[in-house]
Each structure stands twice: as structure tokens, then as C-alpha cells.
CSV table of C-alpha atoms and ligand atoms in Angstrom, one decimal:
chain,number,residue,atom,x,y,z
A,1,UNK,CA,-17.4,12.7,16.3
A,2,UNK,CA,-21.0,13.5,16.4
A,3,UNK,CA,-23.4,11.4,14.4
A,4,UNK,CA,-24.6,14.6,12.7
A,5,UNK,CA,-21.2,15.6,11.5
A,6,UNK,CA,-20.7,12.2,9.6
A,7,UNK,CA,-24.1,12.0,8.3
A,8,UNK,CA,-23.9,15.7,7.2
A,9,UNK,CA,-20.4,15.0,5.5
A,10,UNK,CA,-21.6,11.8,3.4
A,11,UNK,CA,-25.1,13.4,2.5
A,12,UNK,CA,-23.4,16.7,1.4
A,13,UNK,CA,-20.9,14.8,-0.7
A,14,UNK,CA,-23.7,12.7,-2.2
A,15,UNK,CA,-25.7,15.8,-2.9
A,16,UNK,CA,-22.7,17.5,-4.9
A,17,UNK,CA,-22.0,14.2,-6.9
A,18,UNK,CA,-25.8,13.9,-7.6
A,19,UNK,CA,-25.7,17.4,-9.1
A,20,UNK,CA,-23.3,16.1,-12.1
A,21,UNK,CA,-24.1,12.5,-12.5
A,22,UNK,CA,-26.9,11.1,-10.3
A,23,UNK,CA,-26.2,7.5,-11.3
A,24,UNK,CA,-22.9,7.5,-9.5
A,25,UNK,CA,-24.5,9.0,-6.4
A,26,UNK,CA,-27.1,6.3,-6.5
A,27,UNK,CA,-24.4,3.6,-7.1
A,28,UNK,CA,-22.5,5.0,-3.9
A,29,UNK,CA,-25.7,4.9,-1.9
A,30,UNK,CA,-26.6,1.5,-3.1
A,31,UNK,CA,-23.1,0.1,-2.1
A,32,UNK,CA,-23.6,1.4,1.4
A,33,UNK,CA,-27.1,-0.3,1.4
A,34,UNK,CA,-25.7,-3.5,0.1
A,35,UNK,CA,-22.8,-3.6,2.5
A,36,UNK,CA,-25.2,-2.9,5.3
A,37,UNK,CA,-27.3,-5.9,4.4
A,38,UNK,CA,-24.8,-8.8,3.5
A,39,UNK,CA,-23.1,-11.0,5.9
A,40,UNK,CA,-19.7,-10.2,4.6
A,41,UNK,CA,-17.1,-12.9,5.3
A,42,UNK,CA,-14.7,-12.2,2.6
A,43,UNK,CA,-11.4,-12.6,4.6
A,44,UNK,CA,-9.6,-9.7,2.7
A,45,UNK,CA,-12.3,-6.9,3.2
A,46,UNK,CA,-13.2,-4.6,6.1
A,47,UNK,CA,-15.0,-1.4,6.7
A,48,UNK,CA,-12.9,1.7,7.0
A,49,UNK,CA,-13.8,4.3,9.5
A,50,UNK,CA,-15.8,7.4,8.2
A,51,UNK,CA,-12.8,9.5,9.0
A,52,UNK,CA,-10.6,7.2,7.0
A,53,UNK,CA,-13.0,7.3,4.1
A,54,UNK,CA,-13.5,11.1,4.2
A,55,UNK,CA,-9.7,11.6,4.1
A,56,UNK,CA,-9.8,10.3,0.6
A,57,UNK,CA,-12.1,12.6,-1.0
A,58,UNK,CA,-10.3,15.9,-1.2
A,59,UNK,CA,-7.9,18.1,-3.1
A,60,UNK,CA,-4.9,15.8,-2.5
A,61,UNK,CA,-6.3,13.9,-5.4
A,62,UNK,CA,-5.3,16.6,-7.6
A,63,UNK,CA,-1.6,16.6,-6.8
A,64,UNK,CA,1.4,15.0,-8.4
A,65,UNK,CA,4.1,14.1,-5.8
A,66,UNK,CA,6.6,11.7,-7.5
A,67,UNK,CA,9.6,11.5,-5.2
A,68,UNK,CA,9.8,11.3,-1.5
A,69,UNK,CA,9.2,13.7,1.4
A,70,UNK,CA,11.2,16.8,0.8
A,71,UNK,CA,12.6,15.5,-2.6
A,72,UNK,CA,9.9,15.8,-5.1
A,73,UNK,CA,9.8,16.0,-8.8
A,74,UNK,CA,7.0,18.5,-8.6
A,75,UNK,CA,6.7,21.9,-6.9
A,76,UNK,CA,4.1,22.6,-4.3
A,77,UNK,CA,4.2,19.3,-2.3
A,78,UNK,CA,4.5,20.7,1.1
A,79,UNK,CA,1.1,19.3,2.3
A,80,UNK,CA,1.7,16.0,0.6
A,81,UNK,CA,5.1,15.9,2.6
A,82,UNK,CA,3.0,16.3,5.7
A,83,UNK,CA,0.7,13.5,5.2
A,84,UNK,CA,3.1,11.1,3.8
A,85,UNK,CA,5.5,11.9,6.7
A,86,UNK,CA,2.6,11.2,9.2
A,87,UNK,CA,1.6,8.0,7.5
A,88,UNK,CA,5.2,6.9,7.7
A,89,UNK,CA,5.6,7.8,11.2
A,90,UNK,CA,2.6,6.1,12.4
A,91,UNK,CA,3.4,2.9,10.5
A,92,UNK,CA,7.1,2.9,11.9
A,93,UNK,CA,5.8,3.3,15.5
A,94,UNK,CA,3.0,0.9,15.0
A,95,UNK,CA,5.1,-1.7,13.7
A,96,UNK,CA,8.3,-1.0,15.3
A,97,UNK,CA,10.0,-0.7,12.0
A,98,UNK,CA,12.9,1.6,11.2
A,99,UNK,CA,11.5,2.6,7.7
A,100,UNK,CA,8.1,2.8,6.2
A,101,UNK,CA,7.3,3.5,2.6
A,102,UNK,CA,3.6,4.3,2.2
A,103,UNK,CA,3.1,5.1,-1.5
A,104,UNK,CA,2.4,1.7,-3.0
A,105,UNK,CA,-1.2,1.8,-4.4
A,106,UNK,CA,-1.9,-1.9,-3.6
A,107,UNK,CA,-0.3,-5.0,-2.2
A,108,UNK,CA,1.0,-6.2,-5.6
A,109,UNK,CA,2.6,-2.9,-6.1
A,110,UNK,CA,4.2,-3.2,-2.6
A,111,UNK,CA,5.6,-6.5,-3.6
A,112,UNK,CA,6.9,-5.2,-6.8
A,113,UNK,CA,8.8,-2.4,-4.9
A,114,UNK,CA,10.3,-5.0,-2.5
A,115,UNK,CA,11.3,-7.2,-5.2
A,116,UNK,CA,13.2,-4.6,-7.1
A,117,UNK,CA,14.8,-3.1,-3.9
A,118,UNK,CA,16.1,-6.6,-3.1
A,119,UNK,CA,17.4,-7.2,-6.7
A,120,UNK,CA,19.0,-3.7,-6.7
A,121,UNK,CA,20.6,-4.5,-3.3
A,122,UNK,CA,21.6,-8.0,-3.8
A,123,UNK,CA,22.5,-8.5,-7.3
A,124,UNK,CA,26.0,-7.5,-8.5
A,125,UNK,CA,25.5,-5.5,-11.7
A,126,UNK,CA,27.9,-2.8,-12.9
A,127,UNK,CA,25.3,-1.7,-15.3
A,128,UNK,CA,22.6,-1.3,-12.4
A,129,UNK,CA,25.1,0.6,-10.4
A,130,UNK,CA,25.4,3.0,-13.3
A,131,UNK,CA,21.7,3.4,-13.7
A,132,UNK,CA,21.3,4.0,-9.9
A,133,UNK,CA,24.0,6.6,-10.1
A,134,UNK,CA,21.5,8.4,-12.4
A,135,UNK,CA,23.8,7.8,-15.4
A,136,UNK,CA,21.1,6.1,-17.3
A,137,UNK,CA,22.1,8.1,-20.5
A,138,UNK,CA,25.6,6.6,-20.3
A,139,UNK,CA,24.2,3.0,-20.5
A,140,UNK,CA,25.3,1.3,-23.8
A,141,UNK,CA,23.4,-1.4,-25.6
A,142,UNK,CA,25.9,-3.8,-24.0
A,143,UNK,CA,25.1,-2.4,-20.5
A,144,UNK,CA,21.5,-3.0,-21.1
A,145,UNK,CA,21.9,-6.4,-22.2
A,146,UNK,CA,23.9,-7.2,-19.1
A,147,UNK,CA,21.4,-5.5,-17.0
A,148,UNK,CA,18.7,-7.7,-18.2
A,149,UNK,CA,20.8,-10.8,-17.9
A,150,UNK,CA,22.0,-10.0,-14.3
A,151,UNK,CA,18.8,-9.0,-12.9
A,152,UNK,CA,16.8,-11.6,-14.7
A,153,UNK,CA,16.2,-15.1,-13.7
A,154,UNK,CA,17.1,-14.7,-10.0
A,155,UNK,CA,15.5,-17.3,-7.6
A,156,UNK,CA,12.5,-16.9,-5.5
A,157,UNK,CA,11.1,-19.5,-3.1
A,158,UNK,CA,7.5,-18.8,-1.8
A,159,UNK,CA,4.4,-20.5,-0.6
A,160,UNK,CA,2.5,-22.2,-3.3
A,161,UNK,CA,-0.9,-20.7,-4.4
A,162,UNK,CA,-2.8,-23.9,-3.7
A,163,UNK,CA,-1.3,-24.1,0.0
A,164,UNK,CA,-2.4,-20.6,0.7
A,165,UNK,CA,0.4,-18.4,-0.8
A,166,UNK,CA,-0.5,-15.4,-2.9
A,167,UNK,CA,-0.1,-15.1,-6.7
A,168,UNK,CA,2.6,-12.4,-6.3
A,169,UNK,CA,4.8,-15.1,-4.4
A,170,UNK,CA,6.0,-16.6,-7.6
A,171,UNK,CA,2.8,-18.0,-9.4
A,172,UNK,CA,3.4,-18.4,-13.0
A,173,UNK,CA,0.6,-16.2,-14.4
A,174,UNK,CA,1.7,-13.4,-12.4
A,175,UNK,CA,4.9,-11.2,-13.2
A,176,UNK,CA,6.6,-12.6,-10.0
A,177,UNK,CA,6.7,-16.1,-11.8
A,178,UNK,CA,7.9,-14.7,-14.9
A,179,UNK,CA,10.7,-12.3,-13.3
A,180,UNK,CA,12.0,-14.9,-11.1
A,181,UNK,CA,13.1,-18.4,-11.5
A,182,UNK,CA,10.5,-19.7,-9.0
A,183,UNK,CA,10.0,-22.7,-6.8
A,184,UNK,CA,7.1,-23.1,-4.2
A,185,UNK,CA,7.0,-24.8,-0.9
A,186,UNK,CA,3.6,-26.3,0.1
A,187,UNK,CA,2.2,-27.7,3.3
A,188,UNK,CA,2.3,-31.2,4.9
A,189,UNK,CA,-0.5,-33.1,3.1
A,190,UNK,CA,-1.6,-34.9,6.4
A,191,UNK,CA,-1.8,-31.8,8.6
A,192,UNK,CA,-2.2,-28.7,6.2
A,193,UNK,CA,0.5,-27.1,8.2
A,194,UNK,CA,3.8,-25.6,6.8
A,195,UNK,CA,6.6,-28.3,7.4
A,196,UNK,CA,9.6,-26.0,8.2
A,197,UNK,CA,12.1,-29.0,7.5
A,198,UNK,CA,10.7,-29.3,3.9
A,199,UNK,CA,11.1,-25.5,3.5
A,200,UNK,CA,14.7,-25.6,4.6
A,201,UNK,CA,15.3,-28.7,2.5
A,202,UNK,CA,13.7,-26.8,-0.5
A,203,UNK,CA,16.0,-23.7,0.3
A,204,UNK,CA,19.1,-25.7,0.5
A,205,UNK,CA,18.5,-27.3,-2.9
A,206,UNK,CA,17.3,-24.0,-4.6
A,207,UNK,CA,19.4,-21.5,-3.0
A,208,UNK,CA,16.9,-18.7,-3.5
A,209,UNK,CA,17.9,-15.0,-3.6
A,210,UNK,CA,14.4,-14.4,-1.9
A,211,UNK,CA,12.6,-16.5,0.5
A,212,UNK,CA,8.9,-15.1,0.8
A,213,UNK,CA,6.6,-16.0,3.7
A,214,UNK,CA,3.1,-14.7,4.0
A,215,UNK,CA,-0.4,-16.0,2.5
A,216,UNK,CA,-3.8,-15.1,1.7
A,217,UNK,CA,-5.6,-18.5,2.4
A,218,UNK,CA,-3.5,-20.2,5.2
A,219,UNK,CA,-5.4,-20.4,8.5
A,220,UNK,CA,-2.5,-20.5,10.8
A,221,UNK,CA,0.3,-18.7,12.2
A,222,UNK,CA,3.7,-18.7,10.8
A,223,UNK,CA,7.0,-18.9,12.7
A,224,UNK,CA,8.9,-16.2,11.1
A,225,UNK,CA,12.0,-16.8,13.4
A,226,UNK,CA,12.4,-20.2,11.9
A,227,UNK,CA,11.7,-18.8,8.4
A,228,UNK,CA,14.4,-16.3,9.0
A,229,UNK,CA,16.9,-18.8,10.1
A,230,UNK,CA,16.3,-20.9,6.9
A,231,UNK,CA,16.7,-17.8,4.9
A,232,UNK,CA,20.1,-16.9,6.6
A,233,UNK,CA,21.3,-20.5,6.3
A,234,UNK,CA,21.3,-20.1,2.4
A,235,UNK,CA,22.0,-16.3,2.2
A,236,UNK,CA,18.6,-15.4,1.1
A,237,UNK,CA,16.8,-12.3,1.7
A,238,UNK,CA,13.8,-12.8,3.9
A,239,UNK,CA,10.6,-11.1,2.8
A,240,UNK,CA,7.1,-11.2,4.5
A,241,UNK,CA,3.9,-10.3,2.8
A,242,UNK,CA,1.7,-9.6,5.8
A,243,UNK,CA,-1.2,-8.2,3.9
A,244,UNK,CA,-3.8,-10.5,5.3
A,245,UNK,CA,-2.7,-10.3,9.1
A,246,UNK,CA,-1.1,-6.9,9.4
A,247,UNK,CA,-4.0,-5.9,11.7
A,248,UNK,CA,-3.1,-8.9,14.0
A,249,UNK,CA,0.4,-7.7,14.0
A,250,UNK,CA,-0.6,-4.1,14.6
A,251,UNK,CA,-2.9,-5.3,17.5
A,252,UNK,CA,-0.2,-7.3,19.1
A,253,UNK,CA,-2.0,-10.6,18.6
A,254,UNK,CA,1.0,-11.8,16.6
A,255,UNK,CA,4.2,-11.2,18.8
A,256,UNK,CA,7.4,-12.7,19.3
A,257,UNK,CA,8.2,-15.5,16.6
A,258,UNK,CA,4.9,-14.7,14.8
A,259,UNK,CA,5.6,-10.8,14.4
A,260,UNK,CA,7.4,-10.7,11.0
A,261,UNK,CA,8.8,-7.1,11.5
A,262,UNK,CA,11.8,-8.1,13.8
A,263,UNK,CA,12.7,-11.0,11.6
A,264,UNK,CA,12.3,-10.1,8.0
A,265,UNK,CA,14.6,-7.9,5.9
A,266,UNK,CA,11.8,-6.6,4.4
A,267,UNK,CA,7.9,-6.6,5.0
A,268,UNK,CA,4.9,-5.7,2.7
A,269,UNK,CA,1.4,-5.1,3.3
A,270,UNK,CA,-1.9,-3.8,2.1
A,271,UNK,CA,-3.6,-1.4,4.3
A,272,UNK,CA,-7.3,-2.3,3.8
A,273,UNK,CA,-7.7,-5.8,5.1
A,274,UNK,CA,-7.5,-6.7,8.7
A,275,UNK,CA,-5.7,-3.3,9.3
A,276,UNK,CA,-8.9,-1.6,8.2
A,277,UNK,CA,-7.4,1.4,6.4
A,278,UNK,CA,-8.0,2.7,2.7
A,279,UNK,CA,-7.2,0.5,-0.2
A,280,UNK,CA,-3.5,0.6,-0.7
A,281,UNK,CA,0.0,-0.9,0.2
A,282,UNK,CA,2.9,-0.2,2.2
A,283,UNK,CA,6.7,-1.5,2.6
A,284,UNK,CA,8.5,-1.7,6.0
A,285,UNK,CA,12.2,-2.3,5.9
A,286,UNK,CA,15.7,-1.6,7.8
A,287,UNK,CA,18.2,1.0,6.9
A,288,UNK,CA,20.0,-1.4,4.4
A,289,UNK,CA,17.0,-1.5,2.1
A,290,UNK,CA,15.4,2.0,2.7
A,291,UNK,CA,17.2,3.8,0.0
A,292,UNK,CA,16.0,1.3,-2.8
A,293,UNK,CA,12.5,1.0,-1.5
A,294,UNK,CA,12.2,4.8,-1.6
A,295,UNK,CA,12.8,4.5,-5.3
A,296,UNK,CA,9.6,2.4,-5.8
A,297,UNK,CA,8.2,5.5,-7.8
A,298,UNK,CA,9.1,5.6,-10.5
A,299,UNK,CA,10.7,2.3,-10.7
A,300,UNK,CA,7.4,0.3,-10.5
A,301,UNK,CA,4.8,2.8,-9.3
A,302,UNK,CA,2.9,5.6,-11.1
A,303,UNK,CA,2.6,8.8,-9.2
A,304,UNK,CA,1.8,8.5,-5.5
A,305,UNK,CA,-1.9,8.9,-4.3
A,306,UNK,CA,-1.6,11.8,-1.8
A,307,UNK,CA,-5.4,11.3,-0.9
A,308,UNK,CA,-4.8,7.7,-0.2
A,309,UNK,CA,-1.7,8.5,1.9
A,310,UNK,CA,-3.7,11.0,3.9
A,311,UNK,CA,-6.4,8.2,4.6
A,312,UNK,CA,-3.5,5.9,5.5
A,313,UNK,CA,-2.3,8.3,8.0
A,314,UNK,CA,-5.7,8.4,9.5
A,315,UNK,CA,-6.2,4.6,9.7
A,316,UNK,CA,-2.6,4.0,11.1
A,317,UNK,CA,-3.3,6.6,13.9
A,318,UNK,CA,-6.5,4.6,14.7
A,319,UNK,CA,-4.6,1.5,14.7
A,320,UNK,CA,-2.3,2.8,17.4
A,321,UNK,CA,-5.2,3.5,19.7
A,322,UNK,CA,-5.6,0.8,22.6
A,323,UNK,CA,-9.0,-0.4,21.4
A,324,UNK,CA,-7.4,-1.6,18.0
A,325,UNK,CA,-5.6,-4.2,20.0
A,326,UNK,CA,-9.1,-5.5,21.4
A,327,UNK,CA,-10.4,-5.5,17.8
A,328,UNK,CA,-7.6,-7.5,16.7
A,329,UNK,CA,-8.0,-10.1,19.4
A,330,UNK,CA,-11.7,-10.2,18.7
A,331,UNK,CA,-11.0,-11.0,15.1
A,332,UNK,CA,-9.2,-14.2,16.1
A,333,UNK,CA,-11.7,-15.1,18.8
A,334,UNK,CA,-14.3,-14.8,16.2
A,335,UNK,CA,-12.5,-16.8,13.5
A,336,UNK,CA,-12.1,-19.5,16.2
A,337,UNK,CA,-15.8,-19.5,17.3
A,338,UNK,CA,-16.8,-19.8,13.6
A,339,UNK,CA,-14.4,-22.6,13.0
A,340,UNK,CA,-15.6,-24.5,16.1
A,341,UNK,CA,-19.3,-24.1,15.1
A,342,UNK,CA,-18.4,-25.4,11.6
A,343,UNK,CA,-16.5,-28.3,12.9
A,344,UNK,CA,-19.3,-29.2,15.4
A,345,UNK,CA,-21.6,-29.4,12.5
A,346,UNK,CA,-19.5,-31.8,10.4
A,347,UNK,CA,-17.6,-29.2,8.0
A,348,UNK,CA,-14.0,-30.3,7.1
A,349,UNK,CA,-11.6,-27.4,7.5
A,350,UNK,CA,-8.1,-27.2,6.1
A,351,UNK,CA,-5.6,-27.7,9.1
A,352,UNK,CA,-8.7,-28.6,11.3
A,353,UNK,CA,-9.2,-24.9,12.5
A,354,UNK,CA,-7.6,-21.6,12.7
A,355,UNK,CA,-5.4,-19.3,14.7
A,356,UNK,CA,-5.7,-16.2,12.6
A,357,UNK,CA,-8.6,-14.3,11.0
A,358,UNK,CA,-9.6,-16.9,8.3
A,359,UNK,CA,-11.1,-20.4,8.1
A,360,UNK,CA,-10.8,-22.5,4.8
A,361,UNK,CA,-13.8,-24.9,4.4
A,362,UNK,CA,-13.1,-27.8,2.2
A,363,UNK,CA,-16.4,-28.0,0.6
A,364,UNK,CA,-15.8,-31.4,-1.2
A,365,UNK,CA,-17.0,-32.7,2.1
A,366,UNK,CA,-20.4,-31.5,1.1
A,367,UNK,CA,-20.0,-32.8,-2.4
A,368,UNK,CA,-19.6,-29.4,-4.0
A,369,UNK,CA,-17.0,-27.3,-5.8
A,370,UNK,CA,-15.9,-23.9,-4.4
A,371,UNK,CA,-17.8,-22.2,-7.1
A,372,UNK,CA,-21.1,-24.0,-6.4
A,373,UNK,CA,-20.8,-23.4,-2.7
A,374,UNK,CA,-19.8,-19.6,-3.2
A,375,UNK,CA,-22.9,-18.9,-5.4
A,376,UNK,CA,-25.2,-20.9,-3.1
A,377,UNK,CA,-24.1,-18.9,-0.2
A,378,UNK,CA,-24.5,-15.7,-2.2
A,379,UNK,CA,-28.0,-16.6,-2.9
A,380,UNK,CA,-28.7,-16.9,0.8
A,381,UNK,CA,-27.1,-13.5,1.6
A,382,UNK,CA,-23.7,-14.7,2.6
A,383,UNK,CA,-20.7,-13.2,0.8
A,384,UNK,CA,-17.7,-15.3,0.7
A,385,UNK,CA,-15.0,-16.2,-2.0
A,386,UNK,CA,-14.1,-19.6,-3.5
A,387,UNK,CA,-10.4,-20.6,-2.9
A,388,UNK,CA,-8.3,-23.4,-3.6
A,389,UNK,CA,-7.4,-26.1,-1.0
A,390,UNK,CA,-4.0,-27.9,-1.0
A,391,UNK,CA,-3.6,-30.3,-3.8
A,392,UNK,CA,-7.0,-29.0,-5.2
A,393,UNK,CA,-8.4,-31.3,-7.9
A,394,UNK,CA,-10.7,-28.5,-9.2
A,395,UNK,CA,-8.0,-26.0,-9.9
A,396,UNK,CA,-7.9,-22.2,-9.3
A,397,UNK,CA,-11.2,-21.5,-11.2
A,398,UNK,CA,-13.9,-23.9,-9.8
A,399,UNK,CA,-11.8,-24.9,-6.6
A,400,UNK,CA,-12.7,-27.1,-3.6
A,401,UNK,CA,-12.7,-24.5,-0.7
A,402,UNK,CA,-14.7,-21.6,0.5
A,403,UNK,CA,-12.5,-18.9,2.5
A,404,UNK,CA,-14.3,-17.1,5.1
A,405,UNK,CA,-12.9,-14.5,7.4
A,406,UNK,CA,-13.8,-12.3,10.4
A,407,UNK,CA,-12.4,-8.8,10.3
A,408,UNK,CA,-15.4,-7.3,8.6
A,409,UNK,CA,-18.1,-8.8,10.9
A,410,UNK,CA,-15.8,-8.0,13.8
A,411,UNK,CA,-15.8,-4.4,12.9
A,412,UNK,CA,-19.7,-4.3,13.0
A,413,UNK,CA,-19.5,-5.8,16.6
A,414,UNK,CA,-20.5,-9.4,16.0
A,415,UNK,CA,-19.2,-11.9,18.4
A,416,UNK,CA,-18.9,-15.6,19.4
A,417,UNK,CA,-22.7,-16.2,19.7
A,418,UNK,CA,-23.2,-14.6,16.2
A,419,UNK,CA,-20.2,-16.6,14.7
A,420,UNK,CA,-21.9,-19.9,15.9
A,421,UNK,CA,-25.3,-18.8,14.4
A,422,UNK,CA,-23.2,-17.9,11.1
A,423,UNK,CA,-21.7,-21.3,11.2
A,424,UNK,CA,-25.2,-22.8,11.3
A,425,UNK,CA,-26.5,-20.8,8.2
A,426,UNK,CA,-23.3,-21.7,6.1
A,427,UNK,CA,-23.8,-25.5,7.2
A,428,UNK,CA,-27.6,-25.3,6.3
A,429,UNK,CA,-26.7,-23.9,2.8
A,430,UNK,CA,-24.0,-26.1,2.0
A,431,UNK,CA,-25.5,-29.3,3.3
A,432,UNK,CA,-28.8,-28.5,1.4
A,433,UNK,CA,-27.1,-27.6,-1.9
A,434,UNK,CA,-26.6,-30.4,-4.6
A,435,UNK,CA,-24.3,-30.3,-7.7
A,436,UNK,CA,-26.3,-29.6,-10.8
A,437,UNK,CA,-26.0,-30.7,-14.4
A,438,UNK,CA,-25.1,-28.8,-17.7
A,439,UNK,CA,-27.6,-28.5,-20.5
A,440,UNK,CA,-26.4,-31.9,-21.9
A,441,UNK,CA,-27.1,-33.5,-18.4
A,442,UNK,CA,-23.4,-34.0,-17.8
A,443,UNK,CA,-22.1,-33.1,-14.3
A,444,UNK,CA,-21.4,-29.5,-13.9
A,445,UNK,CA,-18.7,-27.9,-11.7
A,446,UNK,CA,-20.7,-24.5,-11.8
A,447,UNK,CA,-24.3,-25.4,-11.6
A,448,UNK,CA,-25.9,-26.3,-8.4
A,449,UNK,CA,-29.5,-26.8,-7.0
A,450,UNK,CA,-30.6,-25.2,-3.8
A,451,UNK,CA,-34.3,-24.8,-2.8
A,452,UNK,CA,-35.2,-21.3,-3.2
A,453,UNK,CA,-37.1,-21.3,0.1
A,454,UNK,CA,-34.0,-22.4,1.9
A,455,UNK,CA,-32.1,-19.6,0.5
A,456,UNK,CA,-34.8,-17.0,1.3
A,457,UNK,CA,-35.0,-18.4,5.0
A,458,UNK,CA,-31.2,-18.3,5.5
A,459,UNK,CA,-31.0,-14.9,3.9
A,460,UNK,CA,-33.7,-13.7,6.5
A,461,UNK,CA,-31.9,-15.3,9.3
A,462,UNK,CA,-28.6,-13.7,8.1
A,463,UNK,CA,-30.3,-10.2,7.9
A,464,UNK,CA,-31.8,-10.7,11.5
A,465,UNK,CA,-28.3,-11.6,12.7
A,466,UNK,CA,-27.0,-8.3,11.4
A,467,UNK,CA,-29.9,-6.1,12.8
A,468,UNK,CA,-28.4,-5.5,16.2
A,469,UNK,CA,-25.0,-4.5,14.7
A,470,UNK,CA,-25.8,-1.7,12.2
A,471,UNK,CA,-22.9,-0.7,9.9
A,472,UNK,CA,-21.9,2.9,10.2
A,473,UNK,CA,-24.6,3.6,12.7
A,474,UNK,CA,-23.3,7.4,12.7
A,475,UNK,CA,-24.1,7.7,9.0
A,476,UNK,CA,-27.7,8.4,8.0
A,477,UNK,CA,-28.1,9.0,4.3
A,478,UNK,CA,-31.8,10.0,4.7
B,501,DSN,N1,-7.3,-10.4,-3.4
B,501,DSN,C1,-6.7,-10.4,-2.1
B,501,DSN,C2,-7.4,-11.6,-1.4
B,501,DSN,O1,-8.7,-11.6,-1.5
B,501,DSN,O2,-6.8,-12.3,-0.6
B,501,DSN,C3,-5.2,-10.8,-2.1
B,501,DSN,O3,-4.6,-9.9,-3.1
């Protein structure tokens, strides 16, 4: 693709938008400028390709397409069928799955689709069978009561939020923690690693309907073969949420016991993190659950977003190219270089390192809360997010951790040398920041003190680090 074509496409699009609401065009251009200038270390973000971005801005956005390919509730879905079928085909081929459902709008939506598919498949409910046979009008009040009783309060065992699990894996403030009678497994306090014997023990005691694996802040691989054995030993359905590491599975960095697809009954993911596609979700499963999964809309989803499914098809086609495997390996190499650089400078890392795309710094070692550290880094041009660490004394709002990830910077082309330089910048900021006090002089978990000259100097060094690696070099907005 020529540099001119991409520049022309984005310039023209902005010109058209500017003709209606110039402030929106300005905000879009400003977003590109901001992303170009910041050292983006948010582990769940990336930079989608121009082709993926452009596939989202078109007439598919205007189309309703409830239902599935070839079986829609609206007329005129032939072109939506084409892109949805292509996205699903690419997903099946890429991940070696027998079925792919590409309609979920986000990872949370994908998880809800999976939960309901499992409930519908596993829970013996005559009322539900009636509803599934499309006899909803025949359901009596007693049927509805039975349906709620039979489907409600089923058991889910997932990784706890402070050990690195996701809030949709049974965290109380999320619907998953309310829909399910929920219990969590954590990590070994000494090592920070999943203790599979403890998971097995929890599963034996709790007998969950669903065992969930997957994480958003656990810096290690998970052995999905062992997790499946645990699920089988108690008759649970094994679900893996691979949202964070889907790119590492796609790029064959995680294989064998560490590839969830051959081991799980059902796998969910987002498409925009390490997979580097548009914002969205996806479900992979075998034939047993396919029918229920395909009922995701209207069971829990609003109308599918055909423009996003088109972009998913483009991004998944990109992920099937040989260079994606190289990209995926570089993500992990970079995370390890970043971890090594931080460790050498005295930082404390949860689990002592990483074997995936993310690193979790326990910033209590610097005498800071996660919130103080996050803001001090942001002042210095380094974009991260605060995150709980296991048994976090500061809770989920202030936290004691900073989560950093390498998918985005790896897309820009930064490598091991730049990761070491990044570690130096992070260490400089964190070691020179001190906790502040509130208006009454009492210690504050949010306030901090960082010499503006340090922030400015680090910001300048961060910008210099990025200069040889321009973001979207093919896009010149003029
Ligand atoms: N918000 C995502 C993350 O940052 O990990 C997960 O949903």
C-alpha cells in the first residue's frame, strides 16, 4: 500500500468530517498526534493497521444484521454475510477452532455470550428448552419462575481480580459476580504463581459449573492442559478468556499446553489487544456449544456491528501472515527485556518477571501507591495504568501496582535496547517521586511530589526514544 493512498484516505475522511463538525475532525487528528507522542505501555492497547481502521468507516455501519450468516432477521444482509463469514473463517483457521462467533462488541459481551451458552447447554431446565424451541409465548408464570431458579445461582470458579483475573470472571461488582454463585482462586503468596493444586482443591470443594482461566494482569503463562484436567475432574465446563494474550496464541508463541484452544470447551477474546484488530470481541468453541453461542444476539447482544466485523476480517487476515508470528515473539522478548531492565535497577515485579506481554511492578517498593505512580509517569510522558497486586492493601482504586505491556510499542518497532531505556525512565520517575499530603497535612494515597524538571527531562527522553519509530509512518495528515 502506497504512503499516498493511506494519507489521502485519512486526509479526505477528515476533510469530510471537518465540513460538518470541525471539532470532531480536530479531536481525531489530535488523538493521532497524542498517540504519536506518548510512550504507550498500557498492556491492553495497541495500534490497528490503517487497513483495519479504514474498514470500519463505511456503509456497513448503517446495516442491521441480527441473526447469523444466511439466517437474518433483516433483509439485504448479503454483504454483511460476506464479511462475517470471512472474519469467522479467518478466526477458525488462525486459532484452529471448529467454530467462531465474531459478533460480540467487546470482551465483556463475548464472556456473557459464553456464560449463557454454557448455562443453556448444561443446566437441565424444561422451561429453558421450551424457550429455546421458540415457544416463549407458551411459557407460563410458573415456567418463568422455574427458569430463573434453574439458571440462577450456578457456580463459577475464576481467578481473583487482585491475582490478575478479570472483573467478568466473577468479581462481585460485575454481573458475573451476581449471576453466579462465585468463588475465586488466587496465586501462591510466596511466588505470585497459580498453584494448580490449590485450584484443584477449590474445584473439588466448590464443584463449579464453569471453571474460568485467563487474566488481565498475570504476567505468566497458564497451563491450560492442567486446568482442563481440573475442570474434567469435577465435571465443569472449562472456559478461557484469552483477551490479553490472543495475539500470542495467534502468533504461535503460546503452543501446546499454553494454547487454550485445544484444551478449553469455549474460548473468548477481544480483538484489539495483542491481536491488534478493531475494538471488539469473539467466541471460539467446538460443535457442542456452537448453536448456543450463535444465539448471542439477541440473547445478550444488541445488533451486530457489521463495520467492525469487516475490520475483524481484515485484522485476522493480517494475523494469519507469517510476519505476525515474528511480531508476537517480539512482544514477549520486549516484555522480558523491560522486566530485566527494571529488575536490574531494583524494582519489585510480581512473580519476579514475565513470560507474556505484561509486567506488573509492585510500586510499594518505591513507597508509592499505584495511583501516585501512574500520575507521576503520565506527567513524564509515560502512559500506563495502575493495577492491584495480589493481596493489595490499597484496594482496587489506589492499588499498589503499575501494569505495563509491550504490544503497542512493539508495533511501533521498539526493541530490547529501547525497552532497557524505558526501564531506566520508569525507574527514574518512580524513584524520584514521593508521596504527598492532603490539604489537612495527612498522608494521601493520591497526591505525590515529583520535581517538574525531572518530569520534563524524562518526557523529553521518552520523546527522543520514539523519534526513530514513527507511528503510522504511511499516514501524513499534512
Ligand atoms: N480493560 C481491559 C484491560 O485493560 O485489561 C480489560 O477489560
